[in-house]
Amino acid sequence: MCRIGCLLSGLLFILSTTSTDGFARAGRRVCATVPQSRTAAYAESHVQPVYQPYLTTCQGHRVCSTYRTIYRVAYRQAYRQLPQPAASCCPGWSRTNSHALGCNRALCWVPCQNGGSCTFPGRCACPPGWTGRACQTDVDECAGQSHGCSQLCINTAGSYRCTCQDGFRLAADDKVCQPLGPAPPPETFSQADPPSEMKEEMKDLKSRVEALEQKLQLVLAPFHNLMPSAPEDVGADPISRLSHSLQQLDRIDSLSEQISFLEERLETCKC
């Protein structure tokens, strides 16, 4: 127990003799330390009187009421000023936050433009394509030879682009120009040598025409057998003659429509 008590007393002595300036040691780019103080609240104990009533016997055997004073320990909130040294940043520098001891954030009086960042007091670090103290000036990449364009260079805000003269086009790297090749000739079909697809279609149309001619002969064969060459030699039954005539006309009309369709197809066929 004696060793513990000695250790605690030694710690209290060190804390009482050590200044708080060591805990708020200034960091980089700090030019002065300004003494400041802050208000801190704490609980303070004090003796509070309490008046307690009680009954007693007075003269004449009467009951009297009186008070007596007692005391108790109470607590109240009090305030005191605690020293808190604050470091003052050098001109052109500030703290990144209120708890930082060092002044590591640079200040630029003219705000950095076009994506630049303030890295030193009054000086901006500019992205590629911009220059100047506030990154306000565009770099003309086409003025030198570092752009890499094979023909034409067009300067843009913060960048550039390559283009080609008439008769050329940009390659995949967007810098080299390649000549345009001759346009392929249109496909033409000569009459002497039609394509294979056209030949097949013509063969199919011819076979269909031949099949229709055969069907026409088969349809007209009964009429040649039933009807003589001369109209007066046909049978005297008018109903049968009318019926055969109508059937013959229907067949002829159908065949005429099919032949007209084939003629239209043959006209549209460029062979």
mmCIF file with all atom_site columns, N, CA, C and O in Angstrom, residues 28-76:
data_model
loop_
_atom_site.group_PDB
_atom_site.id
_atom_site.type_symbol
_atom_site.label_atom_id
_atom_site.label_alt_id
_atom_site.label_comp_id
_atom_site.label_asym_id
_atom_site.label_entity_id
_atom_site.label_seq_id
_atom_site.pdbx_PDB_ins_code
_atom_site.Cartn_x
_atom_site.Cartn_y
_atom_site.Cartn_z
_atom_site.occupancy
_atom_site.B_iso_or_equiv
_atom_site.pdbx_formal_charge
_atom_site.auth_seq_id
_atom_site.auth_comp_id
_atom_site.auth_asym_id
_atom_site.auth_atom_id
_atom_site.pdbx_PDB_model_num
ATOM 1   N N  . ARG A 1 28 ? 3.884   22.317 -37.951 1.00 0.00 ? 28 ARG A N  1
ATOM 2   C CA . ARG A 1 28 ? 4.583   22.980 -39.040 1.00 0.00 ? 28 ARG A CA 1
ATOM 3   C C  . ARG A 1 28 ? 3.858   24.264 -39.442 1.00 0.00 ? 28 ARG A C  1
ATOM 4   O O  . ARG A 1 28 ? 2.650   24.366 -39.324 1.00 0.00 ? 28 ARG A O  1
ATOM 5   N N  . ARG A 1 29 ? 4.653   25.206 -39.923 1.00 0.00 ? 29 ARG A N  1
ATOM 6   C CA . ARG A 1 29 ? 4.166   26.488 -40.452 1.00 0.00 ? 29 ARG A CA 1
ATOM 7   C C  . ARG A 1 29 ? 3.363   27.271 -39.410 1.00 0.00 ? 29 ARG A C  1
ATOM 8   O O  . ARG A 1 29 ? 2.381   27.925 -39.736 1.00 0.00 ? 29 ARG A O  1
ATOM 9   N N  . VAL A 1 30 ? 3.761   27.171 -38.161 1.00 0.00 ? 30 VAL A N  1
ATOM 10  C CA . VAL A 1 30 ? 3.152   27.943 -37.083 1.00 0.00 ? 30 VAL A CA 1
ATOM 11  C C  . VAL A 1 30 ? 4.132   29.029 -36.691 1.00 0.00 ? 30 VAL A C  1
ATOM 12  O O  . VAL A 1 30 ? 5.281   28.749 -36.336 1.00 0.00 ? 30 VAL A O  1
ATOM 13  N N  . CYS A 1 31 ? 3.680   30.271 -36.745 1.00 0.00 ? 31 CYS A N  1
ATOM 14  C CA . CYS A 1 31 ? 4.582   31.394 -36.514 1.00 0.00 ? 31 CYS A CA 1
ATOM 15  C C  . CYS A 1 31 ? 4.552   31.894 -35.068 1.00 0.00 ? 31 CYS A C  1
ATOM 16  O O  . CYS A 1 31 ? 5.548   32.422 -34.578 1.00 0.00 ? 31 CYS A O  1
ATOM 17  N N  . ALA A 1 32 ? 3.459   31.795 -34.338 1.00 0.00 ? 32 ALA A N  1
ATOM 18  C CA . ALA A 1 32 ? 3.370   32.322 -32.971 1.00 0.00 ? 32 ALA A CA 1
ATOM 19  C C  . ALA A 1 32 ? 2.327   31.528 -32.208 1.00 0.00 ? 32 ALA A C  1
ATOM 20  O O  . ALA A 1 32 ? 1.440   30.890 -32.792 1.00 0.00 ? 32 ALA A O  1
ATOM 21  N N  . THR A 1 33 ? 2.484   31.579 -30.888 1.00 0.00 ? 33 THR A N  1
ATOM 22  C CA . THR A 1 33 ? 1.528   30.941 -29.989 1.00 0.00 ? 33 THR A CA 1
ATOM 23  C C  . THR A 1 33 ? 0.812   32.025 -29.202 1.00 0.00 ? 33 THR A C  1
ATOM 24  O O  . THR A 1 33 ? 1.442   32.787 -28.455 1.00 0.00 ? 33 THR A O  1
ATOM 25  N N  . VAL A 1 34 ? -0.468  32.129 -29.362 1.00 0.00 ? 34 VAL A N  1
ATOM 26  C CA . VAL A 1 34 ? -1.267  33.166 -28.711 1.00 0.00 ? 34 VAL A CA 1
ATOM 27  C C  . VAL A 1 34 ? -1.924  32.555 -27.474 1.00 0.00 ? 34 VAL A C  1
ATOM 28  O O  . VAL A 1 34 ? -2.649  31.561 -27.578 1.00 0.00 ? 34 VAL A O  1
ATOM 29  N N  . PRO A 1 35 ? -1.672  33.132 -26.273 1.00 0.00 ? 35 PRO A N  1
ATOM 30  C CA . PRO A 1 35 ? -2.314  32.582 -25.068 1.00 0.00 ? 35 PRO A CA 1
ATOM 31  C C  . PRO A 1 35 ? -3.815  32.881 -25.071 1.00 0.00 ? 35 PRO A C  1
ATOM 32  O O  . PRO A 1 35 ? -4.239  34.023 -25.254 1.00 0.00 ? 35 PRO A O  1
ATOM 33  N N  . GLN A 1 36 ? -4.577  31.862 -24.868 1.00 0.00 ? 36 GLN A N  1
ATOM 34  C CA . GLN A 1 36 ? -6.029  31.997 -24.792 1.00 0.00 ? 36 GLN A CA 1
ATOM 35  C C  . GLN A 1 36 ? -6.533  31.175 -23.613 1.00 0.00 ? 36 GLN A C  1
ATOM 36  O O  . GLN A 1 36 ? -5.778  30.432 -22.979 1.00 0.00 ? 36 GLN A O  1
ATOM 37  N N  . SER A 1 37 ? -7.770  31.359 -23.293 1.00 0.00 ? 37 SER A N  1
ATOM 38  C CA . SER A 1 37 ? -8.387  30.609 -22.197 1.00 0.00 ? 37 SER A CA 1
ATOM 39  C C  . SER A 1 37 ? -9.798  30.225 -22.599 1.00 0.00 ? 37 SER A C  1
ATOM 40  O O  . SER A 1 37 ? -10.405 30.848 -23.466 1.00 0.00 ? 37 SER A O  1
ATOM 41  N N  . ARG A 1 38 ? -10.279 29.195 -21.925 1.00 0.00 ? 38 ARG A N  1
ATOM 42  C CA . ARG A 1 38 ? -11.642 28.742 -22.179 1.00 0.00 ? 38 ARG A CA 1
ATOM 43  C C  . ARG A 1 38 ? -12.355 28.561 -20.849 1.00 0.00 ? 38 ARG A C  1
ATOM 44  O O  . ARG A 1 38 ? -11.737 28.319 -19.802 1.00 0.00 ? 38 ARG A O  1
ATOM 45  N N  . THR A 1 39 ? -13.652 28.674 -20.890 1.00 0.00 ? 39 THR A N  1
ATOM 46  C CA . THR A 1 39 ? -14.476 28.537 -19.682 1.00 0.00 ? 39 THR A CA 1
ATOM 47  C C  . THR A 1 39 ? -14.893 27.084 -19.527 1.00 0.00 ? 39 THR A C  1
ATOM 48  O O  . THR A 1 39 ? -15.432 26.485 -20.470 1.00 0.00 ? 39 THR A O  1
ATOM 49  N N  . ALA A 1 40 ? -14.648 26.555 -18.322 1.00 0.00 ? 40 ALA A N  1
ATOM 50  C CA . ALA A 1 40 ? -14.992 25.165 -18.025 1.00 0.00 ? 40 ALA A CA 1
ATOM 51  C C  . ALA A 1 40 ? -15.928 25.131 -16.818 1.00 0.00 ? 40 ALA A C  1
ATOM 52  O O  . ALA A 1 40 ? -15.762 25.887 -15.845 1.00 0.00 ? 40 ALA A O  1
ATOM 53  N N  . ALA A 1 41 ? -16.921 24.295 -16.905 1.00 0.00 ? 41 ALA A N  1
ATOM 54  C CA . ALA A 1 41 ? -17.878 24.132 -15.802 1.00 0.00 ? 41 ALA A CA 1
ATOM 55  C C  . ALA A 1 41 ? -17.472 22.932 -14.953 1.00 0.00 ? 41 ALA A C  1
ATOM 56  O O  . ALA A 1 41 ? -16.975 21.928 -15.464 1.00 0.00 ? 41 ALA A O  1
ATOM 57  N N  . TYR A 1 42 ? -17.718 23.042 -13.634 1.00 0.00 ? 42 TYR A N  1
ATOM 58  C CA . TYR A 1 42 ? -17.419 21.956 -12.706 1.00 0.00 ? 42 TYR A CA 1
ATOM 59  C C  . TYR A 1 42 ? -18.399 22.023 -11.539 1.00 0.00 ? 42 TYR A C  1
ATOM 60  O O  . TYR A 1 42 ? -19.083 23.038 -11.325 1.00 0.00 ? 42 TYR A O  1
ATOM 61  N N  . ALA A 1 43 ? -18.510 20.920 -10.826 1.00 0.00 ? 43 ALA A N  1
ATOM 62  C CA . ALA A 1 43 ? -19.395 20.843 -9.646  1.00 0.00 ? 43 ALA A CA 1
ATOM 63  C C  . ALA A 1 43 ? -18.613 21.233 -8.395  1.00 0.00 ? 43 ALA A C  1
ATOM 64  O O  . ALA A 1 43 ? -17.553 20.668 -8.092  1.00 0.00 ? 43 ALA A O  1
ATOM 65  N N  . GLU A 1 44 ? -19.166 22.181 -7.637  1.00 0.00 ? 44 GLU A N  1
ATOM 66  C CA . GLU A 1 44 ? -18.522 22.688 -6.414  1.00 0.00 ? 44 GLU A CA 1
ATOM 67  C C  . GLU A 1 44 ? -19.384 22.340 -5.200  1.00 0.00 ? 44 GLU A C  1
ATOM 68  O O  . GLU A 1 44 ? -20.608 22.510 -5.219  1.00 0.00 ? 44 GLU A O  1
ATOM 69  N N  . SER A 1 45 ? -18.756 21.834 -4.149  1.00 0.00 ? 45 SER A N  1
ATOM 70  C CA . SER A 1 45 ? -19.477 21.486 -2.914  1.00 0.00 ? 45 SER A CA 1
ATOM 71  C C  . SER A 1 45 ? -19.460 22.671 -1.950  1.00 0.00 ? 45 SER A C  1
ATOM 72  O O  . SER A 1 45 ? -18.492 23.427 -1.875  1.00 0.00 ? 45 SER A O  1
ATOM 73  N N  . HIS A 1 46 ? -20.563 22.810 -1.223  1.00 0.00 ? 46 HIS A N  1
ATOM 74  C CA . HIS A 1 46 ? -20.658 23.868 -0.209  1.00 0.00 ? 46 HIS A CA 1
ATOM 75  C C  . HIS A 1 46 ? -21.633 23.417 0.881   1.00 0.00 ? 46 HIS A C  1
ATOM 76  O O  . HIS A 1 46 ? -22.392 22.459 0.711   1.00 0.00 ? 46 HIS A O  1
ATOM 77  N N  . VAL A 1 47 ? -21.571 24.137 2.039   1.00 0.00 ? 47 VAL A N  1
ATOM 78  C CA . VAL A 1 47 ? -22.435 23.839 3.202   1.00 0.00 ? 47 VAL A CA 1
ATOM 79  C C  . VAL A 1 47 ? -23.703 24.665 3.075   1.00 0.00 ? 47 VAL A C  1
ATOM 80  O O  . VAL A 1 47 ? -23.652 25.901 2.949   1.00 0.00 ? 47 VAL A O  1
ATOM 81  N N  . GLN A 1 48 ? -24.833 23.980 3.106   1.00 0.00 ? 48 GLN A N  1
ATOM 82  C CA . GLN A 1 48 ? -26.122 24.640 2.926   1.00 0.00 ? 48 GLN A CA 1
ATOM 83  C C  . GLN A 1 48 ? -26.924 24.534 4.232   1.00 0.00 ? 48 GLN A C  1
ATOM 84  O O  . GLN A 1 48 ? -27.139 23.439 4.744   1.00 0.00 ? 48 GLN A O  1
ATOM 85  N N  . PRO A 1 49 ? -27.357 25.689 4.844   1.00 0.00 ? 49 PRO A N  1
ATOM 86  C CA . PRO A 1 49 ? -28.179 25.644 6.076   1.00 0.00 ? 49 PRO A CA 1
ATOM 87  C C  . PRO A 1 49 ? -29.616 25.235 5.767   1.00 0.00 ? 49 PRO A C  1
ATOM 88  O O  . PRO A 1 49 ? -30.178 25.637 4.751   1.00 0.00 ? 49 PRO A O  1
ATOM 89  N N  . VAL A 1 50 ? -30.192 24.453 6.642   1.00 0.00 ? 50 VAL A N  1
ATOM 90  C CA . VAL A 1 50 ? -31.566 23.986 6.504   1.00 0.00 ? 50 VAL A CA 1
ATOM 91  C C  . VAL A 1 50 ? -32.308 24.301 7.803   1.00 0.00 ? 50 VAL A C  1
ATOM 92  O O  . VAL A 1 50 ? -31.848 23.933 8.903   1.00 0.00 ? 50 VAL A O  1
ATOM 93  N N  . TYR A 1 51 ? -33.434 24.999 7.685   1.00 0.00 ? 51 TYR A N  1
ATOM 94  C CA . TYR A 1 51 ? -34.248 25.374 8.846   1.00 0.00 ? 51 TYR A CA 1
ATOM 95  C C  . TYR A 1 51 ? -35.366 24.354 9.001   1.00 0.00 ? 51 TYR A C  1
ATOM 96  O O  . TYR A 1 51 ? -36.214 24.214 8.122   1.00 0.00 ? 51 TYR A O  1
ATOM 97  N N  . GLN A 1 52 ? -35.340 23.670 10.155  1.00 0.00 ? 52 GLN A N  1
ATOM 98  C CA . GLN A 1 52 ? -36.276 22.573 10.396  1.00 0.00 ? 52 GLN A CA 1
ATOM 99  C C  . GLN A 1 52 ? -37.231 22.959 11.537  1.00 0.00 ? 52 GLN A C  1
ATOM 100 O O  . GLN A 1 52 ? -36.793 23.236 12.661  1.00 0.00 ? 52 GLN A O  1
ATOM 101 N N  . PRO A 1 53 ? -38.551 22.995 11.313  1.00 0.00 ? 53 PRO A N  1
ATOM 102 C CA . PRO A 1 53 ? -39.501 23.347 12.405  1.00 0.00 ? 53 PRO A CA 1
ATOM 103 C C  . PRO A 1 53 ? -39.714 22.155 13.351  1.00 0.00 ? 53 PRO A C  1
ATOM 104 O O  . PRO A 1 53 ? -39.643 20.991 12.923  1.00 0.00 ? 53 PRO A O  1
ATOM 105 N N  . TYR A 1 54 ? -39.992 22.497 14.628  1.00 0.00 ? 54 TYR A N  1
ATOM 106 C CA . TYR A 1 54 ? -40.321 21.435 15.593  1.00 0.00 ? 54 TYR A CA 1
ATOM 107 C C  . TYR A 1 54 ? -41.162 22.056 16.712  1.00 0.00 ? 54 TYR A C  1
ATOM 108 O O  . TYR A 1 54 ? -41.210 23.282 16.899  1.00 0.00 ? 54 TYR A O  1
ATOM 109 N N  . LEU A 1 55 ? -41.838 21.225 17.502  1.00 0.00 ? 55 LEU A N  1
ATOM 110 C CA . LEU A 1 55 ? -42.708 21.652 18.615  1.00 0.00 ? 55 LEU A CA 1
ATOM 111 C C  . LEU A 1 55 ? -41.987 21.466 19.940  1.00 0.00 ? 55 LEU A C  1
ATOM 112 O O  . LEU A 1 55 ? -41.275 20.475 20.137  1.00 0.00 ? 55 LEU A O  1
ATOM 113 N N  . THR A 1 56 ? -42.208 22.432 20.853  1.00 0.00 ? 56 THR A N  1
ATOM 114 C CA . THR A 1 56 ? -41.612 22.363 22.198  1.00 0.00 ? 56 THR A CA 1
ATOM 115 C C  . THR A 1 56 ? -42.603 22.906 23.226  1.00 0.00 ? 56 THR A C  1
ATOM 116 O O  . THR A 1 56 ? -43.664 23.444 22.871  1.00 0.00 ? 56 THR A O  1
ATOM 117 N N  . THR A 1 57 ? -42.294 22.754 24.531  1.00 0.00 ? 57 THR A N  1
ATOM 118 C CA . THR A 1 57 ? -43.165 23.208 25.633  1.00 0.00 ? 57 THR A CA 1
ATOM 119 C C  . THR A 1 57 ? -42.690 24.555 26.149  1.00 0.00 ? 57 THR A C  1
ATOM 120 O O  . THR A 1 57 ? -41.507 24.727 26.475  1.00 0.00 ? 57 THR A O  1
ATOM 121 N N  . CYS A 1 58 ? -43.591 25.496 26.121  1.00 0.00 ? 58 CYS A N  1
ATOM 122 C CA . CYS A 1 58 ? -43.262 26.842 26.603  1.00 0.00 ? 58 CYS A CA 1
ATOM 123 C C  . CYS A 1 58 ? -43.723 26.989 28.082  1.00 0.00 ? 58 CYS A C  1
ATOM 124 O O  . CYS A 1 58 ? -44.249 26.053 28.701  1.00 0.00 ? 58 CYS A O  1
ATOM 125 N N  . GLN A 1 59 ? -43.580 28.193 28.623  1.00 0.00 ? 59 GLN A N  1
ATOM 126 C CA . GLN A 1 59 ? -44.037 28.475 29.988  1.00 0.00 ? 59 GLN A CA 1
ATOM 127 C C  . GLN A 1 59 ? -45.553 28.362 30.077  1.00 0.00 ? 59 GLN A C  1
ATOM 128 O O  . GLN A 1 59 ? -46.259 28.725 29.156  1.00 0.00 ? 59 GLN A O  1
ATOM 129 N N  . GLY A 1 60 ? -45.985 27.885 31.164  1.00 0.00 ? 60 GLY A N  1
ATOM 130 C CA . GLY A 1 60 ? -47.414 27.705 31.355  1.00 0.00 ? 60 GLY A CA 1
ATOM 131 C C  . GLY A 1 60 ? -47.893 26.404 30.726  1.00 0.00 ? 60 GLY A C  1
ATOM 132 O O  . GLY A 1 60 ? -49.085 26.266 30.477  1.00 0.00 ? 60 GLY A O  1
ATOM 133 N N  . HIS A 1 61 ? -46.957 25.545 30.504  1.00 0.00 ? 61 HIS A N  1
ATOM 134 C CA . HIS A 1 61 ? -47.279 24.238 29.902  1.00 0.00 ? 61 HIS A CA 1
ATOM 135 C C  . HIS A 1 61 ? -48.036 24.375 28.573  1.00 0.00 ? 61 HIS A C  1
ATOM 136 O O  . HIS A 1 61 ? -49.006 23.686 28.301  1.00 0.00 ? 61 HIS A O  1
ATOM 137 N N  . ARG A 1 62 ? -47.531 25.303 27.793  1.00 0.00 ? 62 ARG A N  1
ATOM 138 C CA . ARG A 1 62 ? -48.106 25.468 26.457  1.00 0.00 ? 62 ARG A CA 1
ATOM 139 C C  . ARG A 1 62 ? -47.186 24.840 25.402  1.00 0.00 ? 62 ARG A C  1
ATOM 140 O O  . ARG A 1 62 ? -45.988 24.730 25.612  1.00 0.00 ? 62 ARG A O  1
ATOM 141 N N  . VAL A 1 63 ? -47.785 24.520 24.295  1.00 0.00 ? 63 VAL A N  1
ATOM 142 C CA . VAL A 1 63 ? -47.027 23.932 23.176  1.00 0.00 ? 63 VAL A CA 1
ATOM 143 C C  . VAL A 1 63 ? -46.667 25.062 22.208  1.00 0.00 ? 63 VAL A C  1
ATOM 144 O O  . VAL A 1 63 ? -47.548 25.789 21.743  1.00 0.00 ? 63 VAL A O  1
ATOM 145 N N  . CYS A 1 64 ? -45.388 25.198 21.962  1.00 0.00 ? 64 CYS A N  1
ATOM 146 C CA . CYS A 1 64 ? -44.899 26.260 21.068  1.00 0.00 ? 64 CYS A CA 1
ATOM 147 C C  . CYS A 1 64 ? -44.209 25.636 19.840  1.00 0.00 ? 64 CYS A C  1
ATOM 148 O O  . CYS A 1 64 ? -43.651 24.536 19.927  1.00 0.00 ? 64 CYS A O  1
ATOM 149 N N  . SER A 1 65 ? -44.232 26.389 18.741  1.00 0.00 ? 65 SER A N  1
ATOM 150 C CA . SER A 1 65 ? -43.562 25.972 17.496  1.00 0.00 ? 65 SER A CA 1
ATOM 151 C C  . SER A 1 65 ? -42.362 26.858 17.245  1.00 0.00 ? 65 SER A C  1
ATOM 152 O O  . SER A 1 65 ? -42.467 28.085 17.332  1.00 0.00 ? 65 SER A O  1
ATOM 153 N N  . THR A 1 66 ? -41.246 26.274 16.955  1.00 0.00 ? 66 THR A N  1
ATOM 154 C CA . THR A 1 66 ? -40.017 27.013 16.709  1.00 0.00 ? 66 THR A CA 1
ATOM 155 C C  . THR A 1 66 ? -39.203 26.312 15.611  1.00 0.00 ? 66 THR A C  1
ATOM 156 O O  . THR A 1 66 ? -39.652 25.297 15.043  1.00 0.00 ? 66 THR A O  1
ATOM 157 N N  . TYR A 1 67 ? -38.054 26.870 15.304  1.00 0.00 ? 67 TYR A N  1
ATOM 158 C CA . TYR A 1 67 ? -37.190 26.318 14.255  1.00 0.00 ? 67 TYR A CA 1
ATOM 159 C C  . TYR A 1 67 ? -35.806 26.061 14.817  1.00 0.00 ? 67 TYR A C  1
ATOM 160 O O  . TYR A 1 67 ? -35.373 26.740 15.742  1.00 0.00 ? 67 TYR A O  1
ATOM 161 N N  . ARG A 1 68 ? -35.159 25.122 14.201  1.00 0.00 ? 68 ARG A N  1
ATOM 162 C CA . ARG A 1 68 ? -33.764 24.881 14.504  1.00 0.00 ? 68 ARG A CA 1
ATOM 163 C C  . ARG A 1 68 ? -32.995 24.749 13.173  1.00 0.00 ? 68 ARG A C  1
ATOM 164 O O  . ARG A 1 68 ? -33.551 24.321 12.168  1.00 0.00 ? 68 ARG A O  1
ATOM 165 N N  . THR A 1 69 ? -31.760 25.113 13.211  1.00 0.00 ? 69 THR A N  1
ATOM 166 C CA . THR A 1 69 ? -30.929 25.125 11.993  1.00 0.00 ? 69 THR A CA 1
ATOM 167 C C  . THR A 1 69 ? -30.018 23.916 11.992  1.00 0.00 ? 69 THR A C  1
ATOM 168 O O  . THR A 1 69 ? -29.302 23.672 12.970  1.00 0.00 ? 69 THR A O  1
ATOM 169 N N  . ILE A 1 70 ? -30.045 23.197 10.794  1.00 0.00 ? 70 ILE A N  1
ATOM 170 C CA . ILE A 1 70 ? -29.120 22.096 10.573  1.00 0.00 ? 70 ILE A CA 1
ATOM 171 C C  . ILE A 1 70 ? -28.377 22.373 9.273   1.00 0.00 ? 70 ILE A C  1
ATOM 172 O O  . ILE A 1 70 ? -28.796 23.214 8.459   1.00 0.00 ? 70 ILE A O  1
ATOM 173 N N  . TYR A 1 71 ? -27.280 21.725 9.110   1.00 0.00 ? 71 TYR A N  1
ATOM 174 C CA . TYR A 1 71 ? -26.423 21.963 7.933   1.00 0.00 ? 71 TYR A CA 1
ATOM 175 C C  . TYR A 1 71 ? -26.178 20.633 7.196   1.00 0.00 ? 71 TYR A C  1
ATOM 176 O O  . TYR A 1 71 ? -26.045 19.578 7.832   1.00 0.00 ? 71 TYR A O  1
ATOM 177 N N  . ARG A 1 72 ? -26.114 20.764 5.849   1.00 0.00 ? 72 ARG A N  1
ATOM 178 C CA . ARG A 1 72 ? -25.826 19.600 5.009   1.00 0.00 ? 72 ARG A CA 1
ATOM 179 C C  . ARG A 1 72 ? -24.956 20.041 3.836   1.00 0.00 ? 72 ARG A C  1
ATOM 180 O O  . ARG A 1 72 ? -24.912 21.217 3.479   1.00 0.00 ? 72 ARG A O  1
ATOM 181 N N  . VAL A 1 73 ? -24.277 19.050 3.237   1.00 0.00 ? 73 VAL A N  1
ATOM 182 C CA . VAL A 1 73 ? -23.388 19.323 2.101   1.00 0.00 ? 73 VAL A CA 1
ATOM 183 C C  . VAL A 1 73 ? -24.208 19.300 0.798   1.00 0.00 ? 73 VAL A C  1
ATOM 184 O O  . VAL A 1 73 ? -24.932 18.334 0.540   1.00 0.00 ? 73 VAL A O  1
ATOM 185 N N  . ALA A 1 74 ? -24.083 20.354 -0.014  1.00 0.00 ? 74 ALA A N  1
ATOM 186 C CA . ALA A 1 74 ? -24.788 20.453 -1.302  1.00 0.00 ? 74 ALA A CA 1
ATOM 187 C C  . ALA A 1 74 ? -23.774 20.753 -2.399  1.00 0.00 ? 74 ALA A C  1
ATOM 188 O O  . ALA A 1 74 ? -22.619 21.129 -2.124  1.00 0.00 ? 74 ALA A O  1
ATOM 189 N N  . TYR A 1 75 ? -24.243 20.596 -3.630  1.00 0.00 ? 75 TYR A N  1
ATOM 190 C CA . TYR A 1 75 ? -23.368 20.816 -4.797  1.00 0.00 ? 75 TYR A CA 1
ATOM 191 C C  . TYR A 1 75 ? -24.035 21.819 -5.737  1.00 0.00 ? 75 TYR A C  1
ATOM 192 O O  . TYR A 1 75 ? -25.246 21.827 -5.909  1.00 0.00 ? 75 TYR A O  1
ATOM 193 N N  . ARG A 1 76 ? -23.195 22.636 -6.325  1.00 0.00 ? 76 ARG A N  1
ATOM 194 C CA . ARG A 1 76 ? -23.662 23.627 -7.283  1.00 0.00 ? 76 ARG A CA 1
ATOM 195 C C  . ARG A 1 76 ? -22.661 23.711 -8.433  1.00 0.00 ? 76 ARG A C  1
ATOM 196 O O  . ARG A 1 76 ? -21.495 23.328 -8.291  1.00 0.00 ? 76 ARG A O  1
#
